[in-house]
Tab-separated table of C-alpha atoms in Angstrom:
chain	number	residue	atom	x	y	z
A	170	MET	CA	3.765	-17.802	11.727
A	171	PHE	CA	0.154	-17.277	10.832
A	172	GLU	CA	-3.155	-18.469	12.309
A	173	ASP	CA	-6.262	-18.654	10.594
A	174	ARG	CA	-8.874	-16.079	11.905
A	175	SER	CA	-11.269	-16.204	8.693
A	176	GLY	CA	-13.930	-17.251	11.124
A	177	ARG	CA	-13.922	-13.449	11.925
A	178	LEU	CA	-15.422	-12.700	8.670
A	179	PRO	CA	-18.858	-11.916	7.993
A	180	ASP	CA	-19.173	-14.418	5.540
A	181	ARG	CA	-16.787	-17.080	3.610
A	182	ARG	CA	-18.791	-17.115	0.403
A	183	PRO	CA	-16.696	-17.453	-2.520
A	184	LEU	CA	-15.843	-14.285	-4.672
A	185	LYS	CA	-13.653	-13.092	-7.322
A	186	GLY	CA	-11.460	-10.057	-6.218
A	187	TYR	CA	-8.260	-8.301	-6.492
A	188	GLY	CA	-7.548	-4.861	-5.117
A	189	THR	CA	-7.920	-4.082	-1.549
A	190	ALA	CA	-7.228	-0.754	0.624
A	191	VAL	CA	-7.848	0.416	4.308
A	192	THR	CA	-8.877	3.516	4.889
A	193	THR	CA	-10.255	5.131	8.272
A	194	GLY	CA	-13.425	6.759	9.477
A	195	PRO	CA	-15.743	7.244	12.225
A	196	GLY	CA	-15.043	4.489	14.777
A	197	GLY	CA	-12.132	2.952	13.095
A	198	PRO	CA	-10.753	1.225	10.109
A	199	PHE	CA	-12.638	0.212	6.792
A	200	LEU	CA	-11.180	-2.706	4.735
A	201	PHE	CA	-12.513	-1.750	0.996
A	202	VAL	CA	-12.472	-4.940	-1.195
A	203	GLY	CA	-12.876	-4.580	-4.980
A	204	GLY	CA	-15.412	-6.963	-6.742
A	205	TYR	CA	-14.532	-8.443	-10.050
A	206	GLY	CA	-18.255	-8.536	-11.335
A	207	THR	CA	-19.668	-8.613	-8.284
A	208	ASP	CA	-20.231	-6.023	-5.296
A	209	ASN	CA	-17.427	-4.155	-3.721
A	210	ARG	CA	-17.298	-4.603	-0.062
A	211	MET	CA	-16.447	-2.470	3.045
A	212	LEU	CA	-15.630	-4.413	6.175
A	213	ALA	CA	-15.282	-2.593	9.465
A	214	ALA	CA	-14.441	-4.221	13.299
A	215	GLY	CA	-18.189	-5.539	14.556
A	216	ASP	CA	-19.008	-7.489	17.766
A	217	ASP	CA	-17.673	-10.793	16.800
A	218	GLY	CA	-15.223	-9.844	13.912
A	219	LEU	CA	-15.591	-8.070	11.054
A	220	ALA	CA	-18.904	-6.785	9.698
A	221	ASP	CA	-19.976	-5.997	6.165
A	222	VAL	CA	-20.948	-2.335	6.031
A	223	THR	CA	-20.837	-1.581	2.931
A	224	PRO	CA	-23.104	1.410	1.810
A	225	ASP	CA	-25.322	1.092	-1.515
A	226	PRO	CA	-23.673	3.891	-3.572
A	227	VAL	CA	-20.214	2.031	-3.285
A	228	ARG	CA	-21.235	-1.326	-4.293
A	229	ASP	CA	-20.912	-1.230	-8.276
A	230	PRO	CA	-22.184	-4.868	-8.871
A	231	LEU	CA	-21.395	-4.886	-12.327
A	232	GLY	CA	-17.948	-3.424	-12.310
A	233	HIS	CA	-14.530	-5.091	-12.484
A	234	ALA	CA	-12.560	-3.777	-10.351
A	235	PHE	CA	-8.616	-4.033	-9.672
A	236	GLY	CA	-6.405	-1.536	-8.182
A	237	VAL	CA	-7.887	0.267	-4.958
A	238	VAL	CA	-6.305	3.130	-2.932
A	239	ALA	CA	-7.274	5.604	-0.338
A	240	ALA	CA	-6.354	9.093	-0.107
A	241	ASP	CA	-7.292	12.712	0.660
A	242	VAL	CA	-7.499	13.883	-3.118
A	243	ASP	CA	-9.901	17.008	-2.119
A	244	ALA	CA	-8.094	18.498	0.806
A	245	ASP	CA	-11.175	17.932	3.216
A	246	GLY	CA	-9.434	16.100	5.929
A	247	ASP	CA	-11.195	12.521	4.876
A	248	GLU	CA	-9.935	9.867	2.423
A	249	GLU	CA	-11.506	9.441	-0.671
A	250	VAL	CA	-11.303	5.869	-2.486
A	251	TYR	CA	-10.393	5.244	-6.150
A	252	VAL	CA	-11.137	2.158	-7.570
A	253	HIS	CA	-9.795	1.110	-11.049
A	254	ASN	CA	-12.310	-0.874	-13.182
A	255	SER	CA	-11.398	-2.685	-16.403
A	256	ASP	CA	-12.935	-5.567	-18.456
A	257	ALA	CA	-10.307	-5.377	-20.703
A	258	TYR	CA	-6.812	-6.930	-20.338
A	259	GLY	CA	-5.392	-3.688	-21.825
A	260	GLY	CA	-6.054	-0.627	-24.092
A	261	ILE	CA	-9.218	0.422	-23.820
A	262	SER	CA	-12.149	-0.529	-21.214
A	263	THR	CA	-15.838	-0.093	-21.669
A	264	GLU	CA	-16.054	0.470	-17.833
A	265	ARG	CA	-15.181	3.574	-15.756
A	266	ASP	CA	-13.388	4.000	-12.728
A	267	ARG	CA	-14.625	4.915	-9.578
A	268	LEU	CA	-13.506	7.962	-7.231
A	269	PHE	CA	-16.016	7.577	-4.135
A	270	ASP	CA	-16.035	10.497	-1.789
A	271	ARG	CA	-17.840	10.386	1.639
A	272	THR	CA	-20.054	13.373	2.418
A	273	ALA	CA	-22.229	14.226	5.211
A	274	VAL	CA	-25.236	12.823	3.081
A	275	GLY	CA	-23.220	9.404	2.186
A	276	TRP	CA	-21.011	8.245	-0.417
A	277	ARG	CA	-20.790	9.665	-3.943
A	278	ASP	CA	-18.968	8.911	-7.304
A	279	LEU	CA	-16.941	12.044	-7.926
A	280	PHE	CA	-16.697	10.887	-11.656
A	281	GLY	CA	-20.464	11.128	-11.891
A	282	LEU	CA	-20.501	14.946	-11.318
A	283	PRO	CA	-21.386	16.944	-14.244
A	284	VAL	CA	-18.345	19.058	-14.112
A	285	ASN	CA	-16.831	15.261	-14.968
A	286	ALA	CA	-18.453	14.364	-17.889
A	287	GLY	CA	-15.877	12.738	-20.294
A	288	ARG	CA	-13.131	12.620	-17.871
A	289	GLU	CA	-13.314	9.460	-16.529
A	290	ASN	CA	-10.943	6.818	-17.303
A	291	VAL	CA	-11.618	3.860	-19.445
A	292	ARG	CA	-7.760	3.376	-19.912
A	293	ALA	CA	-7.174	-0.568	-18.721
A	294	GLY	CA	-4.615	-1.169	-16.168
A	295	ARG	CA	-3.897	-2.580	-12.965
A	296	SER	CA	-2.703	-0.548	-9.822
A	297	VAL	CA	-2.978	2.711	-8.392
A	298	ALA	CA	-0.916	4.565	-5.911
A	299	ALA	CA	-1.501	7.858	-3.590
A	300	VAL	CA	1.393	10.267	-4.725
A	301	ASP	CA	1.847	13.858	-2.523
A	302	ARG	CA	4.091	15.184	-5.304
A	303	LEU	CA	4.363	19.006	-3.971
A	304	GLY	CA	3.934	17.949	-0.197
A	305	THR	CA	0.837	19.892	0.228
A	306	GLY	CA	-1.529	17.033	1.519
A	307	ARG	CA	-3.883	16.834	-1.332
A	308	TYR	CA	-3.054	13.768	-2.691
A	309	GLY	CA	-2.505	12.865	-6.881
A	310	LEU	CA	-3.679	9.159	-8.167
A	311	LEU	CA	-1.070	7.723	-10.271
A	312	LEU	CA	-2.575	4.886	-12.496
A	313	ALA	CA	-0.552	2.034	-13.963
A	314	CYS	CA	-2.465	1.738	-17.237
A	315	TYR	CA	-1.745	-1.573	-19.380
A	316	GLY	CA	-1.326	-0.812	-23.241
A	317	ALA	CA	-2.429	2.880	-22.885
A	318	PRO	CA	-0.424	5.936	-21.172
A	319	MET	CA	-0.411	6.305	-17.379
A	320	ARG	CA	-2.549	8.762	-15.937
A	321	PHE	CA	-1.990	11.365	-12.821
A	322	TYR	CA	-5.218	12.568	-11.664
A	323	GLU	CA	-5.857	15.580	-9.452
A	324	LEU	CA	-8.586	17.142	-7.959
A	325	GLY	CA	-9.769	20.706	-7.900
A	326	ASP	CA	-11.746	22.710	-5.460
A	327	ASP	CA	-14.831	22.188	-7.472
A	328	GLY	CA	-14.588	18.395	-8.013
A	329	GLU	CA	-13.246	18.752	-11.136
A	330	VAL	CA	-10.849	15.601	-12.136
A	331	THR	CA	-7.848	16.550	-14.337
A	332	ASP	CA	-5.124	14.210	-15.760
A	333	MET	CA	-1.697	15.903	-15.119
A	334	ALA	CA	0.307	13.131	-16.380
A	335	GLU	CA	1.851	14.800	-19.463
A	336	ASP	CA	2.554	17.959	-17.110
A	337	VAL	CA	4.273	15.750	-14.293
A	338	GLY	CA	5.721	13.923	-16.970
A	339	VAL	CA	4.392	10.414	-16.229
A	340	ASP	CA	2.745	9.856	-19.610
A	341	PHE	CA	4.551	6.781	-20.365
A	342	LEU	CA	2.796	4.130	-22.606
A	343	THR	CA	3.338	0.809	-20.295
A	344	GLY	CA	2.315	-2.623	-19.156
A	345	GLY	CA	1.867	-1.482	-16.076
A	346	ARG	CA	1.423	-3.754	-12.916
A	347	SER	CA	2.966	-2.369	-9.765
A	348	LEU	CA	3.297	1.157	-8.220
A	349	VAL	CA	5.064	1.985	-4.826
A	350	SER	CA	5.580	5.669	-3.639
A	351	GLY	CA	8.158	6.759	-0.822
A	352	PRO	CA	11.512	8.325	-0.460
A	353	ILE	CA	13.212	6.082	-2.731
A	354	VAL	CA	16.162	8.228	-4.166
A	355	THR	CA	15.179	11.547	-2.676
A	356	ASP	CA	13.627	13.382	0.513
A	357	ARG	CA	10.469	13.837	-1.119
A	358	THR	CA	7.757	11.368	-2.983
A	359	ASP	CA	9.226	9.310	-5.700
A	360	VAL	CA	7.414	6.274	-7.643
A	361	PHE	CA	8.478	2.767	-8.569
A	362	VAL	CA	6.502	1.579	-11.488
A	363	GLY	CA	6.933	-2.351	-11.716
A	364	ASN	CA	5.756	-3.246	-15.427
A	365	GLU	CA	5.693	-6.247	-17.912
A	366	ARG	CA	6.971	-6.740	-21.482
A	367	GLY	CA	9.219	-3.506	-20.861
A	368	PRO	CA	11.494	-1.933	-18.532
A	369	ASN	CA	10.287	-0.718	-14.807
A	370	TYR	CA	10.550	2.782	-14.164
A	371	LEU	CA	11.794	4.818	-11.251
A	372	LEU	CA	10.058	8.170	-11.427
A	373	ARG	CA	12.378	10.806	-9.450
A	374	ASN	CA	10.489	13.700	-7.726
A	375	ASP	CA	12.039	16.686	-9.021
A	376	GLY	CA	9.733	19.328	-7.371
A	377	GLY	CA	6.915	17.916	-8.382
A	378	ARG	CA	7.723	16.985	-11.899
A	379	PHE	CA	9.016	13.373	-12.484
A	380	THR	CA	11.991	11.828	-14.267
A	381	ASP	CA	12.641	8.064	-14.797
A	382	VAL	CA	15.947	7.287	-13.870
A	383	ALA	CA	15.614	3.496	-13.641
A	384	ASP	CA	18.462	2.836	-15.929
A	385	GLU	CA	20.956	4.886	-13.699
A	386	PHE	CA	20.246	2.345	-10.654
A	387	ASP	CA	20.062	-0.902	-12.818
A	388	LEU	CA	16.294	-1.224	-12.075
A	389	ASP	CA	14.734	-1.240	-15.192
A	390	ALA	CA	14.981	-5.104	-15.634
A	391	PRO	CA	13.477	-5.191	-19.248
A	392	GLY	CA	13.608	-8.883	-19.393
A	393	GLU	CA	11.442	-9.549	-16.305
A	394	HIS	CA	7.639	-9.262	-15.536
A	395	ALA	CA	7.251	-7.517	-12.021
A	396	ARG	CA	4.113	-8.237	-10.125
A	397	GLY	CA	4.286	-6.837	-6.540
A	398	VAL	CA	6.674	-4.434	-4.935
A	399	ALA	CA	7.181	-3.063	-1.350
A	400	LEU	CA	9.279	-0.434	0.129
A	401	VAL	CA	11.127	-1.880	3.925
A	402	ASP	CA	13.714	-0.626	6.152
A	403	PRO	CA	15.040	-3.785	8.007
A	404	ASP	CA	17.682	-2.121	9.911
A	405	GLY	CA	16.125	1.277	10.466
A	406	ASP	CA	18.565	3.516	9.149
A	407	GLY	CA	15.998	5.422	7.314
A	408	VAL	CA	16.992	4.574	3.731
A	409	PHE	CA	14.400	2.169	2.372
A	410	ASP	CA	15.240	-1.035	0.387
A	411	LEU	CA	13.037	-2.205	-2.545
A	412	VAL	CA	11.465	-5.684	-2.599
A	413	VAL	CA	10.177	-6.563	-6.240
A	414	GLY	CA	8.154	-9.881	-6.850
A	415	ASN	CA	8.375	-11.211	-10.693
A	416	TRP	CA	6.102	-13.345	-12.034
A	417	GLU	CA	7.575	-16.576	-12.965
A	418	GLY	CA	10.935	-15.023	-12.739
A	419	ALA	CA	13.641	-14.077	-10.182
A	420	ASN	CA	12.276	-12.136	-7.042
A	421	ARG	CA	14.339	-9.373	-5.849
A	422	VAL	CA	15.968	-7.709	-2.560
A	423	PHE	CA	17.501	-4.256	-3.713
A	424	GLU	CA	19.416	-2.788	-0.585
A	425	ARG	CA	20.465	0.666	-1.006
A	426	ARG	CA	24.286	0.649	-0.686
A	427	ASP	CA	26.044	3.908	-0.884
A	428	GLY	CA	23.644	5.381	-3.324
A	429	ALA	CA	23.107	2.046	-5.221
A	430	PHE	CA	20.820	-0.916	-5.280
A	431	VAL	CA	22.083	-4.406	-4.527
A	432	ASP	CA	20.429	-7.271	-4.963
A	433	VAL	CA	20.568	-9.233	-1.914
A	434	ALA	CA	17.860	-11.825	-1.910
A	435	PRO	CA	18.891	-15.253	-0.376
A	436	ALA	CA	18.711	-18.133	-3.353
A	437	GLU	CA	15.383	-19.768	-2.202
A	438	TRP	CA	13.685	-16.420	-2.052
A	439	ALA	CA	14.848	-15.583	-5.694
A	440	GLU	CA	13.423	-18.840	-6.797
A	441	PRO	CA	10.611	-17.798	-9.599
A	442	THR	CA	7.035	-18.007	-8.034
A	443	ARG	CA	3.822	-16.961	-9.191
A	444	THR	CA	3.705	-13.503	-7.423
A	445	ARG	CA	0.999	-11.137	-6.928
A	446	THR	CA	0.975	-8.936	-4.007
A	447	VAL	CA	4.218	-8.180	-1.746
A	448	LEU	CA	3.804	-6.750	1.835
A	449	ALA	CA	5.890	-5.476	4.240
A	450	ALA	CA	4.855	-5.343	7.984
A	451	ASP	CA	6.113	-6.191	11.813
A	452	PHE	CA	3.451	-8.991	11.783
A	453	ASP	CA	4.484	-10.821	15.255
A	454	ASN	CA	5.749	-7.303	17.044
A	455	ASP	CA	9.406	-8.386	17.364
A	456	GLY	CA	10.599	-4.841	16.079
A	457	THR	CA	11.380	-5.976	12.413
A	458	CYS	CA	9.436	-5.911	9.337
A	459	GLU	CA	8.592	-9.153	7.679
A	460	VAL	CA	7.771	-9.261	3.824
A	461	PHE	CA	4.692	-11.477	2.784
A	462	VAL	CA	4.139	-12.568	-0.642
A	463	ASN	CA	0.832	-13.484	-2.036
A	464	ALA	CA	0.889	-16.010	-4.910
A	465	MET	CA	-1.245	-17.395	-7.649
A	466	GLY	CA	-2.121	-20.794	-7.606
A	467	ALA	CA	1.250	-21.504	-5.549
A	468	PRO	CA	2.361	-21.241	-1.858
A	469	ASN	CA	2.449	-17.606	-0.571
A	470	ARG	CA	5.721	-17.068	0.963
A	471	LEU	CA	7.460	-15.185	4.024
A	472	LEU	CA	10.889	-13.688	4.399
A	473	ARG	CA	12.475	-12.290	7.456
A	474	HIS	CA	15.233	-10.172	8.505
A	475	ARG	CA	17.860	-11.922	11.045
A	476	ASP	CA	21.298	-10.967	12.168
A	477	GLY	CA	21.551	-8.539	9.199
A	478	ARG	CA	20.391	-10.582	6.308
A	479	TRP	CA	17.260	-11.933	4.963
A	480	VAL	CA	16.093	-15.566	5.419
A	481	ILE	CA	13.184	-17.878	4.631
A	482	GLY	CA	10.261	-17.958	7.570
A	483	ASP	CA	7.215	-19.966	7.536
A	484	PRO	CA	3.966	-18.602	6.843
A	485	GLY	CA	2.108	-21.307	8.710
A	486	ALA	CA	-1.690	-21.470	7.877
A	487	ALA	CA	-1.246	-18.386	5.514
A	488	ALA	CA	0.799	-20.603	3.031
A	489	GLU	CA	-2.409	-21.309	1.269
A	490	PRO	CA	-0.936	-23.731	-1.471
A	491	ARG	CA	-4.253	-23.925	-3.155
A	492	GLY	CA	-4.841	-20.361	-3.193
A	493	LEU	CA	-5.329	-18.594	-6.069
A	494	GLY	CA	-4.237	-15.353	-4.562
A	495	THR	CA	-4.447	-11.974	-6.284
A	496	GLY	CA	-4.134	-9.263	-3.450
A	497	ALA	CA	-3.683	-8.402	0.224
A	498	THR	CA	-3.728	-6.148	2.748
A	499	VAL	CA	-2.819	-5.455	6.474
A	500	CYS	CA	-4.330	-3.660	9.115
A	501	ASP	CA	-5.235	-3.451	12.897
A	502	VAL	CA	-8.739	-4.495	12.783
A	503	ASP	CA	-9.689	-4.632	16.574
A	504	GLY	CA	-7.403	-2.291	17.891
A	505	ASP	CA	-5.288	-4.955	20.130
A	506	GLY	CA	-1.959	-4.186	18.574
A	507	THR	CA	-1.792	-7.439	16.359
A	508	LEU	CA	-1.808	-6.931	12.752
A	509	GLU	CA	-4.311	-8.902	10.502
A	510	LEU	CA	-3.674	-9.964	7.167
A	511	LEU	CA	-6.557	-9.870	4.258
A	512	VAL	CA	-5.981	-12.042	1.421
A	513	VAL	CA	-8.167	-12.087	-1.572
A	514	HIS	CA	-8.484	-14.648	-4.436
A	515	GLY	CA	-9.738	-14.836	-7.771
A	516	GLU	CA	-8.810	-14.192	-11.588
A	517	ILE	CA	-9.231	-18.340	-12.605
A	518	GLY	CA	-11.869	-19.151	-9.952
A	519	SER	CA	-13.994	-17.760	-6.941
A	520	GLN	CA	-12.532	-18.503	-3.191
A	521	PRO	CA	-13.449	-16.866	-0.107
A	522	LEU	CA	-11.580	-14.046	1.726
A	523	SER	CA	-9.222	-15.383	4.542
A	524	LEU	CA	-7.842	-13.448	7.428
A	525	TYR	CA	-4.941	-14.183	9.238
A	526	ALA	CA	-2.770	-13.010	12.386
A	527	ALA	CA	0.242	-13.885	14.055
A	528	PRO	CA	-0.679	-13.966	17.757
A	529	ASN	CA	2.308	-12.776	20.045
A	530	ASP	CA	2.549	-11.016	23.684
A	531	ASN	CA	4.991	-8.572	22.542
A	532	GLY	CA	4.541	-5.080	23.041
A	533	TRP	CA	3.772	-2.365	20.386
A	534	LEU	CA	3.189	1.522	19.350
A	535	ARG	CA	1.488	2.725	16.631
A	536	VAL	CA	1.650	6.151	15.204
A	537	ARG	CA	-0.856	7.755	12.743
A	538	PRO	CA	0.757	11.340	11.075
A	539	LEU	CA	-1.692	13.563	9.698
A	540	THR	CA	-1.684	15.970	6.766
A	541	GLU	CA	-2.067	19.426	7.582
A	542	HIS	CA	-5.855	19.295	6.695
A	543	GLY	CA	-6.432	15.994	9.135
A	544	ALA	CA	-6.287	13.424	6.903
A	545	PRO	CA	-3.855	10.264	6.972
A	546	ALA	CA	-0.401	11.516	6.103
A	547	ARG	CA	0.402	8.939	3.550
A	548	ASN	CA	4.129	8.697	1.848
A	549	ALA	CA	5.482	10.127	5.371
A	550	VAL	CA	7.915	8.163	6.881
A	551	VAL	CA	8.099	7.598	10.957
A	552	THR	CA	11.075	6.793	12.926
A	553	LEU	CA	10.668	5.284	16.462
A	554	ARG	CA	13.732	5.364	18.738
A	555	THR	CA	13.832	3.232	21.398
A	556	ASP	CA	16.493	2.002	24.072
A	557	ARG	CA	17.741	-0.910	21.839
A	558	GLY	CA	18.173	1.251	18.769
A	559	THR	CA	15.394	2.701	15.865
A	560	GLN	CA	12.966	1.505	13.580
A	561	THR	CA	11.889	3.198	10.420
A	562	ARG	CA	8.084	2.749	8.737
A	563	LEU	CA	6.406	4.318	5.722
A	564	VAL	CA	3.147	5.446	5.906
A	565	ASP	CA	1.507	3.434	2.800
A	566	GLY	CA	0.570	5.476	-0.410
A	567	GLY	CA	0.313	2.166	-2.324
A	568	SER	CA	-0.208	0.420	-4.272
A	569	GLY	CA	2.381	-2.461	-4.506
A	570	TYR	CA	0.160	-4.550	-6.746
A	571	LEU	CA	-3.602	-3.552	-6.872
A	572	CYS	CA	-3.544	-2.978	-2.922
A	573	GLN	CA	-2.885	-0.588	0.010
A	574	THR	CA	-2.135	-1.033	3.643
A	575	GLU	CA	-3.445	0.792	6.297
A	576	PRO	CA	-2.164	4.660	6.718
A	577	VAL	CA	-0.288	3.857	10.185
A	578	ALA	CA	3.241	3.312	11.234
A	579	HIS	CA	2.852	0.207	13.423
A	580	PHE	CA	5.752	-0.958	15.413
A	581	GLY	CA	6.868	-4.131	17.373
A	582	LEU	CA	8.573	-3.650	20.450
A	583	GLY	CA	9.453	-7.383	21.490
A	584	GLY	CA	9.177	-8.835	24.760
A	585	ASP	CA	8.715	-12.563	24.394
A	586	THR	CA	12.052	-13.531	25.403
A	587	ALA	CA	13.424	-10.326	27.077
A	588	PRO	CA	11.665	-7.197	28.304
A	589	ALA	CA	9.966	-5.218	25.406
A	590	ALA	CA	11.745	-2.169	24.067
A	591	THR	CA	11.299	1.220	25.757
A	592	PRO	CA	10.085	4.064	23.050
A	593	ARG	CA	11.932	7.326	23.490
A	594	GLU	CA	11.314	9.492	20.503
A	595	VAL	CA	9.249	9.451	17.476
A	596	ARG	CA	10.154	11.576	14.572
A	597	VAL	CA	7.802	12.152	11.741
A	598	ARG	CA	9.082	13.552	7.935
A	599	TRP	CA	6.040	14.572	5.767
A	600	PRO	CA	6.465	14.750	2.143
A	601	ASP	CA	7.158	18.285	2.361
A	602	GLY	CA	10.098	17.793	3.971
A	603	ARG	CA	9.079	19.226	7.465
A	604	GLU	CA	9.774	17.273	10.682
A	605	ARG	CA	8.195	16.842	13.835
A	606	ARG	CA	9.635	14.944	17.007
A	607	VAL	CA	7.552	13.891	19.782
A	608	GLU	CA	9.042	12.463	23.020
A	609	VAL	CA	7.251	9.484	24.267
A	610	GLU	CA	9.548	8.279	27.064
A	611	GLY	CA	7.323	7.442	30.032
A	612	ALA	CA	4.067	7.221	27.811
A	613	ASP	CA	2.001	4.132	27.293
A	614	ALA	CA	3.470	1.733	24.912
A	615	GLU	CA	0.679	-0.223	23.811
A	616	THR	CA	-1.389	3.051	22.291
A	617	GLU	CA	-1.852	4.573	18.941
A	618	LEU	CA	-0.381	8.218	18.903
A	619	ALA	CA	-1.633	10.800	16.105
A	620	VAL	CA	0.709	13.324	15.375
A	621	ASP	CA	-0.143	16.426	13.778
A	622	HIS	CA	1.412	18.153	10.930
A	623	PRO	CA	4.055	21.021	12.136
A	624	ALA	CA	1.762	23.667	10.087
A	625	ASN	CA	-1.267	23.171	12.755
A	626	ARG	CA	1.157	23.418	15.541
A	627	ASP	CA	2.670	26.809	14.228
A	628	ALA	CA	-0.695	28.358	13.634
C-alpha cells in the first residue's frame, strides 16, 4: 500500500525517539517528535516537503521523551503539548515532564512557572491522553505511569497544574503502557488503559468521575502485555471497536456486539509480534479505515476491512522488516488530501525517521470540529453520510501508545474503480453530548470543513 516519501523529511540523521503527536498552528499542522536524549523536534510543511521549525524553548536536548500529546488544557483556543519524560523504567524518574504553551512571545514550559513548583511529574511511565471528562472543551491529561500511580492533570486559570487523579478515580498503581480516549461504553469520553504485568482498565465516565469496568466486558486480560490500542468504526454504525496489540502476545480486534466485545481478529493477525503503536486511518481514501501496526525489530503490519470482515493487507514500503519502530502518527502534511504516515524508531538503536503515503486518486473530505474556545475538539465523533452509506471517525485524544494523530476527521470517498461517493451531511457530536448537523450536498468534496461548537452558533 505505502510508498516511501522519506526524501521529503528535512534530514535522515539517525536518532532515538518514541512519542510523536500532531497539533495545529498558523499555517497548518505541526508534527512534534519527542527526542530520547536528544532534541525534541517540530516539523511543518515547507517548500519541498517537511521543514524543521523547532523553537529553542521546546528542544529540551537532555530530556528522555516517551508519550507526547496535544490538547487545549487552558481553554485559550490553542493546543498545548505535553511531553512525558523519564530516565527510569519504572517508579520515580530524575527528570520532570514538560507542558509547552505557545504564547504571543513564544513557547514556555508551564511546569516552570513559580505556581507549579513541586507539582511537576517525576513518575516514570509511557503514554499520555487528552480527556475532556466534563465536556467543557478544557482538557485534562491522563498519564499511564509505570510502577507508580497514574496522574490526571488539569490546569487552572492562573496556569496552576493540579493532579486530580484521586478525585476522578484514576489513581491506580499500574504497569501503564497505552491509553485511548473516546465513547467506548458511554456517549461521553471513556478511557481504555492497556497495562503490562496486570489487568487492563476500562474507565467508564460517570459524570466526570471514572469507574473501572474492564472485567464486566472481559477486557482486563491480566495475562497479556498491552501496547498499542486504537478505536475504529469499520462499518460506520457509530459504535467503536477496540484494536489491542500485545507485546509478543495475541493481538485482538474487539467488535462491539449487543453490548459485549467479541474478538474477531483473523488468525494471521492474532499471531504474536513485537507490537508498538497501533493507528486507524483511511490511508488510501477508499472509504474504509485501515489499521497500521508499528513493530519493534519485526515487520510492520496492515489490517484492512473488506466485505464485513478484517483481512491482512500489504504495507508495502512501510513494512520496515529491519525497523526499530517505537511510535507513529498520521497527518495530511501538505493539504493534498492524502494522509502521510510518520514512523519513529529507537530504543535499542538509532534510526532515521520515515515518511510514507498511499498515493491514490480517490476523493476525500476532512472535518475539523472545534471546541467552544476555538481549539480542536479532541474526543469528538464525526459522522459523514454519503449517497453510499455512512462513515464515522473519532478525533484522536491519544495516545494509543506514546503517540497521537491529527485533530481532524478524515474521510475517503473512493473513486478509483467507480464514481466517488457524494457527501450529503456531516454530524458532529461533542464530548458534552451536544450535536450539530451540517448539510454538505453540492459542496466541494475535496476540502477541509471547520465546524463550530453549538455554543458559539447559539450565542
